[in-house]
Short mmCIF file of N, CA and C and ligand atoms in Angstrom, two decimals:
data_model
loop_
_atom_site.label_atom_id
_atom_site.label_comp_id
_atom_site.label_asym_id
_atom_site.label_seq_id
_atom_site.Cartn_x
_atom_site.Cartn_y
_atom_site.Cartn_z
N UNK K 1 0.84 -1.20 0.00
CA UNK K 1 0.00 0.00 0.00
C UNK K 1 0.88 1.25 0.00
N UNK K 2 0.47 1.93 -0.95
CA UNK K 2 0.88 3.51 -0.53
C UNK K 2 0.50 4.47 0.00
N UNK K 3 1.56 4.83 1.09
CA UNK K 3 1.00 5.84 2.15
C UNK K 3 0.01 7.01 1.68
N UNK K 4 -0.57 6.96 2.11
CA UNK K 4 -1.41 8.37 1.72
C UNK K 4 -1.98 9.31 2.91
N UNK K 5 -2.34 8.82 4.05
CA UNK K 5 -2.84 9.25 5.92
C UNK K 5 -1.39 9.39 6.43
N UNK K 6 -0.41 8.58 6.12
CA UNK K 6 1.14 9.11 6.91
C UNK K 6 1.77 8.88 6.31
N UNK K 7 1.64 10.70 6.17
CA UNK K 7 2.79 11.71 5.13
C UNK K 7 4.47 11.60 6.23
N UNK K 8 5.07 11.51 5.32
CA UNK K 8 6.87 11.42 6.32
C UNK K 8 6.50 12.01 7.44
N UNK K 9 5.86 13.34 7.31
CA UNK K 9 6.23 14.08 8.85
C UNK K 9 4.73 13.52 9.94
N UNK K 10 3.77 12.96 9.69
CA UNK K 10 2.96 12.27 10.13
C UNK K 10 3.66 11.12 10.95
N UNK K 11 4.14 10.28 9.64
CA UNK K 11 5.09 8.88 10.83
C UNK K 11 6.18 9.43 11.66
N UNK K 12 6.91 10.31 11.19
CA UNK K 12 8.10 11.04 12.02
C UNK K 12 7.03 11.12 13.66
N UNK K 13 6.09 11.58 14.05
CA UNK K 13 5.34 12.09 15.26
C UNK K 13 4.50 10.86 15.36
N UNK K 14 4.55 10.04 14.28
CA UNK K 14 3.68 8.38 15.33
C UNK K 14 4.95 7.80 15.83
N UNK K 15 6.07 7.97 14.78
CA UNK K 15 6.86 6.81 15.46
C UNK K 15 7.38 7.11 16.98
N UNK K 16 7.75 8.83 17.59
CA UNK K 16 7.95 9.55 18.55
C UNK K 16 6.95 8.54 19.11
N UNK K 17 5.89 9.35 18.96
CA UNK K 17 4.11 8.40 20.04
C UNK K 17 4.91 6.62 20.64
N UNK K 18 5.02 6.40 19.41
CA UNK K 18 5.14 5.06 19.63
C UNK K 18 6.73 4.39 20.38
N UNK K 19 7.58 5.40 20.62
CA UNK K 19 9.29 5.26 21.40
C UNK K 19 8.68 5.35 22.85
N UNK K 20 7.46 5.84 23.18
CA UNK K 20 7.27 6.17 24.36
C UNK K 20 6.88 4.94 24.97
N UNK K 21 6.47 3.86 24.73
CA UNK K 21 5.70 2.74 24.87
C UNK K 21 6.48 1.29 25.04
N UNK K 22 6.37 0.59 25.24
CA UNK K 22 7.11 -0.77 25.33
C UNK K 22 7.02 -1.30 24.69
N UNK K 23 5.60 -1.53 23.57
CA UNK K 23 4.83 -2.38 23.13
C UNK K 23 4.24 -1.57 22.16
N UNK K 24 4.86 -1.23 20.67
CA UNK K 24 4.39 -0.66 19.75
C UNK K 24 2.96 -0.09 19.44
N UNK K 25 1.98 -1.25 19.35
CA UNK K 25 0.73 -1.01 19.07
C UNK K 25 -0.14 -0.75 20.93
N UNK K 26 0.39 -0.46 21.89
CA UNK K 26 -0.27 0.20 23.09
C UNK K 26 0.00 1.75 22.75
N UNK K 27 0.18 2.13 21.45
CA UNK K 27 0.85 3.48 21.44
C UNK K 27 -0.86 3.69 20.38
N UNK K 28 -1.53 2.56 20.03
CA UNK K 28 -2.52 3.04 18.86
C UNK K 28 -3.90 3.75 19.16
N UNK K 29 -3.79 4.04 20.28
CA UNK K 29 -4.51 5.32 21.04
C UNK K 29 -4.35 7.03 20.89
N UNK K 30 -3.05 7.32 21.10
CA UNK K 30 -2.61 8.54 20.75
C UNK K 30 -2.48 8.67 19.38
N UNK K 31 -1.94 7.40 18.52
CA UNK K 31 -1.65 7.79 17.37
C UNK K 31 -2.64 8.18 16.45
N UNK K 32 -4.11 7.61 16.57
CA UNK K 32 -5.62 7.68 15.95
C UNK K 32 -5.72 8.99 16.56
N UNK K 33 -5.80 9.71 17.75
CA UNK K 33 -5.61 10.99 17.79
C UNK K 33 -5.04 11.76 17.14
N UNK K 34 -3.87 11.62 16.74
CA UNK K 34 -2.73 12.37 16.01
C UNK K 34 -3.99 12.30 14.32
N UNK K 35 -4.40 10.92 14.35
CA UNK K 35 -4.92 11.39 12.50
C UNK K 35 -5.94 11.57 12.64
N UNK K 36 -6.60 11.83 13.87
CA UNK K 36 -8.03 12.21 13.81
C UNK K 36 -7.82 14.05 14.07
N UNK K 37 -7.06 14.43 14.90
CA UNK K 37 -6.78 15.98 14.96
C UNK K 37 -6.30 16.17 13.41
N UNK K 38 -5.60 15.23 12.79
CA UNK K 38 -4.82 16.26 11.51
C UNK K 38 -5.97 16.29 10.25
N UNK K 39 -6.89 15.23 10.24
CA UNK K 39 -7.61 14.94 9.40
C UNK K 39 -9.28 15.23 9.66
N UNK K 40 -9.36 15.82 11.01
CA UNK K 40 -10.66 15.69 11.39
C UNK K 40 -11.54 14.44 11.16
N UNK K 41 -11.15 13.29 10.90
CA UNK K 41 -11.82 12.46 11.20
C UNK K 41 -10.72 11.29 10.59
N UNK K 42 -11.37 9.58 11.23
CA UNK K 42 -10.78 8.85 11.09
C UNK K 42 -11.05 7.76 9.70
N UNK K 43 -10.76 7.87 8.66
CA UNK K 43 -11.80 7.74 7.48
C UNK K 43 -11.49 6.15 7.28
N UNK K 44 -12.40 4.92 6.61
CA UNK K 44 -11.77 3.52 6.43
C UNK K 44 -10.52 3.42 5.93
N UNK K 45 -9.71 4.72 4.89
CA UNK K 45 -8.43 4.21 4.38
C UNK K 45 -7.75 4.43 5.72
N UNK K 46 -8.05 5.70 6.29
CA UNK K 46 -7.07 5.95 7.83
C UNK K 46 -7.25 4.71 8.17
N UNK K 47 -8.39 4.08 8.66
CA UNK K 47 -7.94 2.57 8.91
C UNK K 47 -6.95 1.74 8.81
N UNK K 48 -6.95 1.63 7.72
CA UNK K 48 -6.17 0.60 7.33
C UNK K 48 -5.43 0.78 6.92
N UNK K 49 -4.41 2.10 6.96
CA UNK K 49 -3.64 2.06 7.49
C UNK K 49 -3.04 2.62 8.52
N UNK K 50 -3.41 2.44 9.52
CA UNK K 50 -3.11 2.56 11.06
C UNK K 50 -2.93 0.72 11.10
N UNK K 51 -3.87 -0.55 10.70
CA UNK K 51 -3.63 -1.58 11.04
C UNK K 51 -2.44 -2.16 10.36
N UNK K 52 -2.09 -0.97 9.32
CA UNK K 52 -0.58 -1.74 8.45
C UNK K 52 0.35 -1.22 9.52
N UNK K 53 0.57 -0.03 10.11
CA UNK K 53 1.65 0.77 10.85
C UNK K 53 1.44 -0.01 12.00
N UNK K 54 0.69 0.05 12.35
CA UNK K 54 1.21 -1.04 13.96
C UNK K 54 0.46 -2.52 13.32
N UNK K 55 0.98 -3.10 12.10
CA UNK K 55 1.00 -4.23 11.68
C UNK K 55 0.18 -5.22 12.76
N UNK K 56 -1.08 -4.84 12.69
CA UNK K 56 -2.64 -5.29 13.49
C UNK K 56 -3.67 -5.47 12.47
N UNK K 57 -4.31 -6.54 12.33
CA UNK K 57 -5.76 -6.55 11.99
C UNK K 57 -6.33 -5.60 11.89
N UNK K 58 -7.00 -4.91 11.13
CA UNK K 58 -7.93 -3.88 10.36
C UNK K 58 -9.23 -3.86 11.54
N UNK K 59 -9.49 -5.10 11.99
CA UNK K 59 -11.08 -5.33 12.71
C UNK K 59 -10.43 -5.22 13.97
N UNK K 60 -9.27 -4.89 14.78
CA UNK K 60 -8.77 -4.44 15.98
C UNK K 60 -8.40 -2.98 15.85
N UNK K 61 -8.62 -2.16 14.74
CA UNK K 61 -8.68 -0.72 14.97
C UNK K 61 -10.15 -0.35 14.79
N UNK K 62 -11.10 -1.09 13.86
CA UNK K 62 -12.70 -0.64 13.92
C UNK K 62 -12.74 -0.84 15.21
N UNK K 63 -12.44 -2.40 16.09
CA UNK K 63 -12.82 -2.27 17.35
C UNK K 63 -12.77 -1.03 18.14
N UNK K 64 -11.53 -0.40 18.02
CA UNK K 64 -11.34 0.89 19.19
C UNK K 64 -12.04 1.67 18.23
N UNK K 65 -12.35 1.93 17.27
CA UNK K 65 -13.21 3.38 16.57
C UNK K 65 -14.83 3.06 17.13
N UNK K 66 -15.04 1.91 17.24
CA UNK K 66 -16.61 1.26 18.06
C UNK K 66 -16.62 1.65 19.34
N UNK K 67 -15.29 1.36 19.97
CA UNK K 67 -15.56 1.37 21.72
C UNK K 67 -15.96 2.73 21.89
N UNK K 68 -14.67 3.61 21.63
CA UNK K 68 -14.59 5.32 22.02
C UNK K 68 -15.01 6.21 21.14
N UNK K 69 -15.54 6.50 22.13
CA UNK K 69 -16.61 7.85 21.33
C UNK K 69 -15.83 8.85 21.25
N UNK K 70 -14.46 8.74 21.44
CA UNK K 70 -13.91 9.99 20.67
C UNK K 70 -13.45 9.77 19.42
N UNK K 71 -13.67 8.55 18.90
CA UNK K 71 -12.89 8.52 17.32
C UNK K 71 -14.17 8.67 16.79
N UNK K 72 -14.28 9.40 15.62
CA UNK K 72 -14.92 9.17 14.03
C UNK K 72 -15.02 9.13 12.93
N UNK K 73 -15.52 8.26 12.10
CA UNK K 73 -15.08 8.22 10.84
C UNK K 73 -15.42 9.54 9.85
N UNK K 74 -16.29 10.56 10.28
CA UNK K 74 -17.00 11.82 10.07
C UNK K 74 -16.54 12.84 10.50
N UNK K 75 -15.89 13.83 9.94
CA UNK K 75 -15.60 15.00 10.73
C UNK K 75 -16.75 15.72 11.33
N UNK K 76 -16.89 15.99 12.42
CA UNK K 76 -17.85 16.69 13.33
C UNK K 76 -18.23 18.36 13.02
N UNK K 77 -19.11 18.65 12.73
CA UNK K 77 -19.73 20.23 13.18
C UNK K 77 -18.58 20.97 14.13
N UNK K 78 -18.67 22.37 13.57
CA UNK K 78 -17.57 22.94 14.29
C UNK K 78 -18.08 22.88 15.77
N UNK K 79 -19.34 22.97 15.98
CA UNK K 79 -19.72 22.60 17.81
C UNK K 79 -20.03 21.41 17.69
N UNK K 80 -19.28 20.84 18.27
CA UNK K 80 -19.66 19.20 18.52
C UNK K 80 -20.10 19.25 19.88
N UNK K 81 -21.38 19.20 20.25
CA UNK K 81 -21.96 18.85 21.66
C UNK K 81 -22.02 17.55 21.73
N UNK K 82 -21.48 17.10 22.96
CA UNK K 82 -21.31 15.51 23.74
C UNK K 82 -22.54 15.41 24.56
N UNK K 83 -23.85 15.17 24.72
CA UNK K 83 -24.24 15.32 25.74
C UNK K 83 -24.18 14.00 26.62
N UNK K 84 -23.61 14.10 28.07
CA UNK K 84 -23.76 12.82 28.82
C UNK K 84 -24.96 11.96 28.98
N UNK K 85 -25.22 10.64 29.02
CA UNK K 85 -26.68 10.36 29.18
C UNK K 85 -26.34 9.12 30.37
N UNK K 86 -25.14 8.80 30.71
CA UNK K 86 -25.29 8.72 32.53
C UNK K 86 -26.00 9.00 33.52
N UNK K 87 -26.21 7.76 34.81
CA UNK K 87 -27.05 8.00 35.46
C UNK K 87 -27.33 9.49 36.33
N UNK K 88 -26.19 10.38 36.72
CA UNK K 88 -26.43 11.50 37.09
C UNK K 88 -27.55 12.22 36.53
N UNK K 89 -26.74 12.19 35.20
CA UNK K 89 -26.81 13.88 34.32
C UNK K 89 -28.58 13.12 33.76
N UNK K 90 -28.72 11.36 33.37
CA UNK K 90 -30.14 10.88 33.18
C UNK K 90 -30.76 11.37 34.24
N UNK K 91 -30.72 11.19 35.57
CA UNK K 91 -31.77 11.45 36.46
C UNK K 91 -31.85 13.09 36.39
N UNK K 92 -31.23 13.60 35.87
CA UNK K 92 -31.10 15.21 36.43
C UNK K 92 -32.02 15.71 34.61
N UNK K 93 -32.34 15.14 33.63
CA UNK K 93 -32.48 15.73 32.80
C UNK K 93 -32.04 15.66 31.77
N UNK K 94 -30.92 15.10 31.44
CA UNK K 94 -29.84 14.65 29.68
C UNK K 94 -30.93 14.02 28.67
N UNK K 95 -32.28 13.19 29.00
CA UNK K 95 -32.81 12.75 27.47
C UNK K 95 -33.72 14.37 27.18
N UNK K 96 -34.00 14.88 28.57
CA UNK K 96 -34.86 16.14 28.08
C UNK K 96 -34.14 17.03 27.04
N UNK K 97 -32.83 17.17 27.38
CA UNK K 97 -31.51 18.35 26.68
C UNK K 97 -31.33 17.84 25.54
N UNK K 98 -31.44 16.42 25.30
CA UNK K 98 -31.25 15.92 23.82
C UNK K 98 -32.10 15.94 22.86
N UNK K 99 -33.43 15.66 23.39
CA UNK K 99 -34.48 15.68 22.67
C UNK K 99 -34.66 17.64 22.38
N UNK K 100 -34.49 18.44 22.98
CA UNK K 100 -34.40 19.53 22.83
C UNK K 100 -33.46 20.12 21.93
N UNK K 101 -32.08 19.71 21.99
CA UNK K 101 -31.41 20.48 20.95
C UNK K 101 -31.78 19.35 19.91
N UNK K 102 -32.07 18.30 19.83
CA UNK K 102 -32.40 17.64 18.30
C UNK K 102 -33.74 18.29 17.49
N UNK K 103 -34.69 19.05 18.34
CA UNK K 103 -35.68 19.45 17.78
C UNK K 103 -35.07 20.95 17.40
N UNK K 104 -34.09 21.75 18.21
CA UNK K 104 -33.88 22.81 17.79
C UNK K 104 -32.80 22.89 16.34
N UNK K 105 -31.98 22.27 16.83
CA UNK K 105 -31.08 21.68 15.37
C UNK K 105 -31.47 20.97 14.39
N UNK K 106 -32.39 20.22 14.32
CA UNK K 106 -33.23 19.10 13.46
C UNK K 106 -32.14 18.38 13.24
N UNK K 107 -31.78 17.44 13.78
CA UNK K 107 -30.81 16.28 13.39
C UNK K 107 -31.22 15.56 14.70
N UNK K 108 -30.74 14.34 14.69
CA UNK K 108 -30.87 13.14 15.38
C UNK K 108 -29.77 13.24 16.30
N UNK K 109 -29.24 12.44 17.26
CA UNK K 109 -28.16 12.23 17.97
C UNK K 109 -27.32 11.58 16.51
N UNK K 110 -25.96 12.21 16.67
CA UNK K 110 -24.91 11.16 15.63
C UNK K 110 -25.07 11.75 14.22
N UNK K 111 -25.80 13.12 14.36
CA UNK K 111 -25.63 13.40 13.09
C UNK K 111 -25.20 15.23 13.14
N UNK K 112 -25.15 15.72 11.82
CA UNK K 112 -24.57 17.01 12.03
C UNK K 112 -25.54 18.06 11.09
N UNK K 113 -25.55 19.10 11.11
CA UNK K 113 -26.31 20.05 10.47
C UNK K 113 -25.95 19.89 9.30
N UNK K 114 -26.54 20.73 8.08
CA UNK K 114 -26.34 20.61 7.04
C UNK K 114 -25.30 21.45 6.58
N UNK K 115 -25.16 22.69 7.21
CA UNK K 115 -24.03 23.54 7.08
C UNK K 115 -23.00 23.17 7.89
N UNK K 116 -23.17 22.13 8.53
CA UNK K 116 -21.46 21.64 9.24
C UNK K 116 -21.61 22.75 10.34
N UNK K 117 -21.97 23.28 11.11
CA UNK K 117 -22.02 24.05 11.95
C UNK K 117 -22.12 23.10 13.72
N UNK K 118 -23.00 22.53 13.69
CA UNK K 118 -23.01 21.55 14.90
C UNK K 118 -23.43 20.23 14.67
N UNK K 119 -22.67 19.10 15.42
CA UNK K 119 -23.05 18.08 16.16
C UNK K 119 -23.35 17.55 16.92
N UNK K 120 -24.17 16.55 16.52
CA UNK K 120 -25.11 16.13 18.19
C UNK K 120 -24.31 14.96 18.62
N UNK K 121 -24.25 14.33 19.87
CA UNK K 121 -23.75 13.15 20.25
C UNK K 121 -24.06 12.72 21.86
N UNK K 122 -24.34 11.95 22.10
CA UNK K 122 -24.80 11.39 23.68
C UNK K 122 -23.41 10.37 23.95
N UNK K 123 -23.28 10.33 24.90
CA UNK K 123 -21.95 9.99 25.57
C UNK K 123 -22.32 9.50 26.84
N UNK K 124 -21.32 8.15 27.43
CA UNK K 124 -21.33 7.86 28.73
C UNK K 124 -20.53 8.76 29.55
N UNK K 125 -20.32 8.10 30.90
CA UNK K 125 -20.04 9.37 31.98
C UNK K 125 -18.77 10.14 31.72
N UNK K 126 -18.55 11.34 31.40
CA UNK K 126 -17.18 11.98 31.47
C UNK K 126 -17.04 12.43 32.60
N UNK K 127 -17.04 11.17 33.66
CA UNK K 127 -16.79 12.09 35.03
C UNK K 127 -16.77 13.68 35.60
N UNK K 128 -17.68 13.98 35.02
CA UNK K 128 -17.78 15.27 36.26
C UNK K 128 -19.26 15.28 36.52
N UNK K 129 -19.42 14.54 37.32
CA UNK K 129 -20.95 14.13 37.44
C UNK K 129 -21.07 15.29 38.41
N UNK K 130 -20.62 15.99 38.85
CA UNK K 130 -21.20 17.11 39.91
C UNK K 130 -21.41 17.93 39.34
N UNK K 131 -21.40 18.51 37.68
CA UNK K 131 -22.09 19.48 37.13
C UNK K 131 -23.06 18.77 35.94
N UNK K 132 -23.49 17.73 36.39
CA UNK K 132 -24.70 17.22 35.86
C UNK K 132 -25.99 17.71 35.98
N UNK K 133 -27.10 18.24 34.74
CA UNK K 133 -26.38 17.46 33.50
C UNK K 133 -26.00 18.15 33.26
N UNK K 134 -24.73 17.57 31.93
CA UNK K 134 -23.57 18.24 31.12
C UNK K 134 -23.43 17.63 30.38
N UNK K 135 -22.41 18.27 29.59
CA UNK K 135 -22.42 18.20 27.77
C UNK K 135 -20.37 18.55 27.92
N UNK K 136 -20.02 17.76 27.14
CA UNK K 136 -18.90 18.46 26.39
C UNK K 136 -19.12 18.72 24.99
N UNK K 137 -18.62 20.08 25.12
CA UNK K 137 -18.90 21.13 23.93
C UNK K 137 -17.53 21.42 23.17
N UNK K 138 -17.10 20.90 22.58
CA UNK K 138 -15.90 20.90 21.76
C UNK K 138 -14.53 20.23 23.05
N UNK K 139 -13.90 21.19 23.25
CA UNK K 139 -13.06 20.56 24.55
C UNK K 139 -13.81 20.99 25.86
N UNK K 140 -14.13 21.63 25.83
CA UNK K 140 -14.60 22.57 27.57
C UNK K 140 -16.27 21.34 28.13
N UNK K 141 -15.96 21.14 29.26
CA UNK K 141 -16.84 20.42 29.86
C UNK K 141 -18.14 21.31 30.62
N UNK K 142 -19.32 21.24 29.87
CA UNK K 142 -20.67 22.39 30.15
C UNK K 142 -21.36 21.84 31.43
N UNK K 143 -21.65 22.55 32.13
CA UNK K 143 -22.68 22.05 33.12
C UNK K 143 -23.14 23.33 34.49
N UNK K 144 -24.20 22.69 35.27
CA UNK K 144 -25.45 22.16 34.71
C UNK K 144 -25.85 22.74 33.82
N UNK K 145 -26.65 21.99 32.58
CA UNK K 145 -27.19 22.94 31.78
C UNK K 145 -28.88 22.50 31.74
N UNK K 146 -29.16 23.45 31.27
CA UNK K 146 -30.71 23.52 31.04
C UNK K 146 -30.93 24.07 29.86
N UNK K 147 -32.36 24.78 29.34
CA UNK K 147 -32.77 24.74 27.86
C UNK K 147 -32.36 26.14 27.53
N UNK K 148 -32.19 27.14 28.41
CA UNK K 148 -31.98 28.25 28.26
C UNK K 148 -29.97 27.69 27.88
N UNK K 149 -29.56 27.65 28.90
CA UNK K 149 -28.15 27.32 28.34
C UNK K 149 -27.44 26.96 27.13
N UNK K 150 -28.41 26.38 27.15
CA UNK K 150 -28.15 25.27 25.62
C UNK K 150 -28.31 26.63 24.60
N UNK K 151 -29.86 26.94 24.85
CA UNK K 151 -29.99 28.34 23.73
C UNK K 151 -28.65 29.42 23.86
N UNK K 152 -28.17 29.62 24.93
CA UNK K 152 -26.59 30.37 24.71
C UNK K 152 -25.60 29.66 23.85
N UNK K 153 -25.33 28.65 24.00
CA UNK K 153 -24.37 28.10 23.76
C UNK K 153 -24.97 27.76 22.15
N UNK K 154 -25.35 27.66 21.80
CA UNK K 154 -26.00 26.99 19.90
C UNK K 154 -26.15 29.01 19.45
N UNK K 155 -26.70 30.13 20.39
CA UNK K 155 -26.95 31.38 19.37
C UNK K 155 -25.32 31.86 19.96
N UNK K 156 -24.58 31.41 20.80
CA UNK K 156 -23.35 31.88 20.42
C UNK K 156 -22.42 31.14 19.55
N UNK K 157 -22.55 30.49 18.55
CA UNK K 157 -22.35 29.88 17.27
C UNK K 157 -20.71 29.62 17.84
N UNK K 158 -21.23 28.60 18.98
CA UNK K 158 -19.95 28.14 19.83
C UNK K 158 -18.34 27.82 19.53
N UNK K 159 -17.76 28.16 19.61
CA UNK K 159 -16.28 28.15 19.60
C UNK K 159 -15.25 28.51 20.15
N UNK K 160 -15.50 28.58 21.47
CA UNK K 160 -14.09 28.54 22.35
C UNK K 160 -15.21 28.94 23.64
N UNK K 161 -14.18 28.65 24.82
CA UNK K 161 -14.65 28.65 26.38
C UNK K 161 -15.64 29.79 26.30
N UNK K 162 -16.69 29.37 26.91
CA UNK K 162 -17.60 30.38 27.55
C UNK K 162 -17.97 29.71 29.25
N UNK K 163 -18.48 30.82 30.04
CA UNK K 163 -18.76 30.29 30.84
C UNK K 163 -20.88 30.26 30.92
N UNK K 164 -21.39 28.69 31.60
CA UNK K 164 -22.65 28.72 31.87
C UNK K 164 -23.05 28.35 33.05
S1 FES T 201 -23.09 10.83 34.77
FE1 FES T 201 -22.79 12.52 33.47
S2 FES T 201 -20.76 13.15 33.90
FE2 FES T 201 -21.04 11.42 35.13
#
């Protein structure tokens, strides 16, 4: 196969990732980071080859793109909202917040606007169950939020820390 996802200076910063490690492919965590930040998303050729570079089965990197909800094969809406649906942030309100921004956004959980502007996504616990419910909203962890919040955070056409 010819490289095409790791360009020289791409493997130059997996192979670094991967000196840190004992065990080559325990490094294939950070490194799917590395091509999911450079590429915004993790696409089937990224696949495969990530399973040629740490010389692994193809169906042991879908596995980790299945487990964690931080990989995707889709680049995300510039607001990617996480909302938690854990027992906290569930008892406190998370299917109400979802069903709410899906009616205000018109998209489903797992999908994105038509202008690429936001994504929806439900997520297990990102531990900070004491500002449940909450959402991670690109990197910054939201909470508590409610329907008014949410309306800040979607008419401030979200992109970097705010506080709610
Ligand atoms: S249950 Fe939502 S952050 Fe823990």
């Amino acid at each position: 196969m010819n490289p095409m996802i790791f360009t020289p200076e791409l493997k130059k910063r997996a192979d670094q990732i991967s000196a840190n490690y004992p065990v080559q492919r325990a490094a294939a965590l950070p490194v799917m980071r590395l091509i999911q930040e450079t590429y915004g998303a993790i696409s089937g050729e990224a696949e495969l080859e990530i399973a040629e570079y740490f010389q692994i089965p193809p169906a042991d990197v879908r596995e980790l793109m299945t487990f964690y909800t931080l990989f995707y094969s889709k680049p995300k809406g510039k607001c990617h909202i996480q909302v938690c649906r854990t027992l906290s942030c569930n008892l406190l309100g998370a299917q109400k917040l979802i069903k709410y921004l899906e009616e205000k956004l018109k998209i489903k959980v797992g999908e994105t606007t038509s202008d690429g502007q936001f994504s929806l996504d439900q997520v297990e616990c990102l531990g900070a169950c004491e500002i449940a419910p909450m959402a991670q909203v690109n990197k910054d962890y939201l909470g508590p939020l409610t329907k008014e919040k949410l309306d800040q955070i979607l008419s401030l056409n979200y992109a970097g820390k705010i506080q709610v």
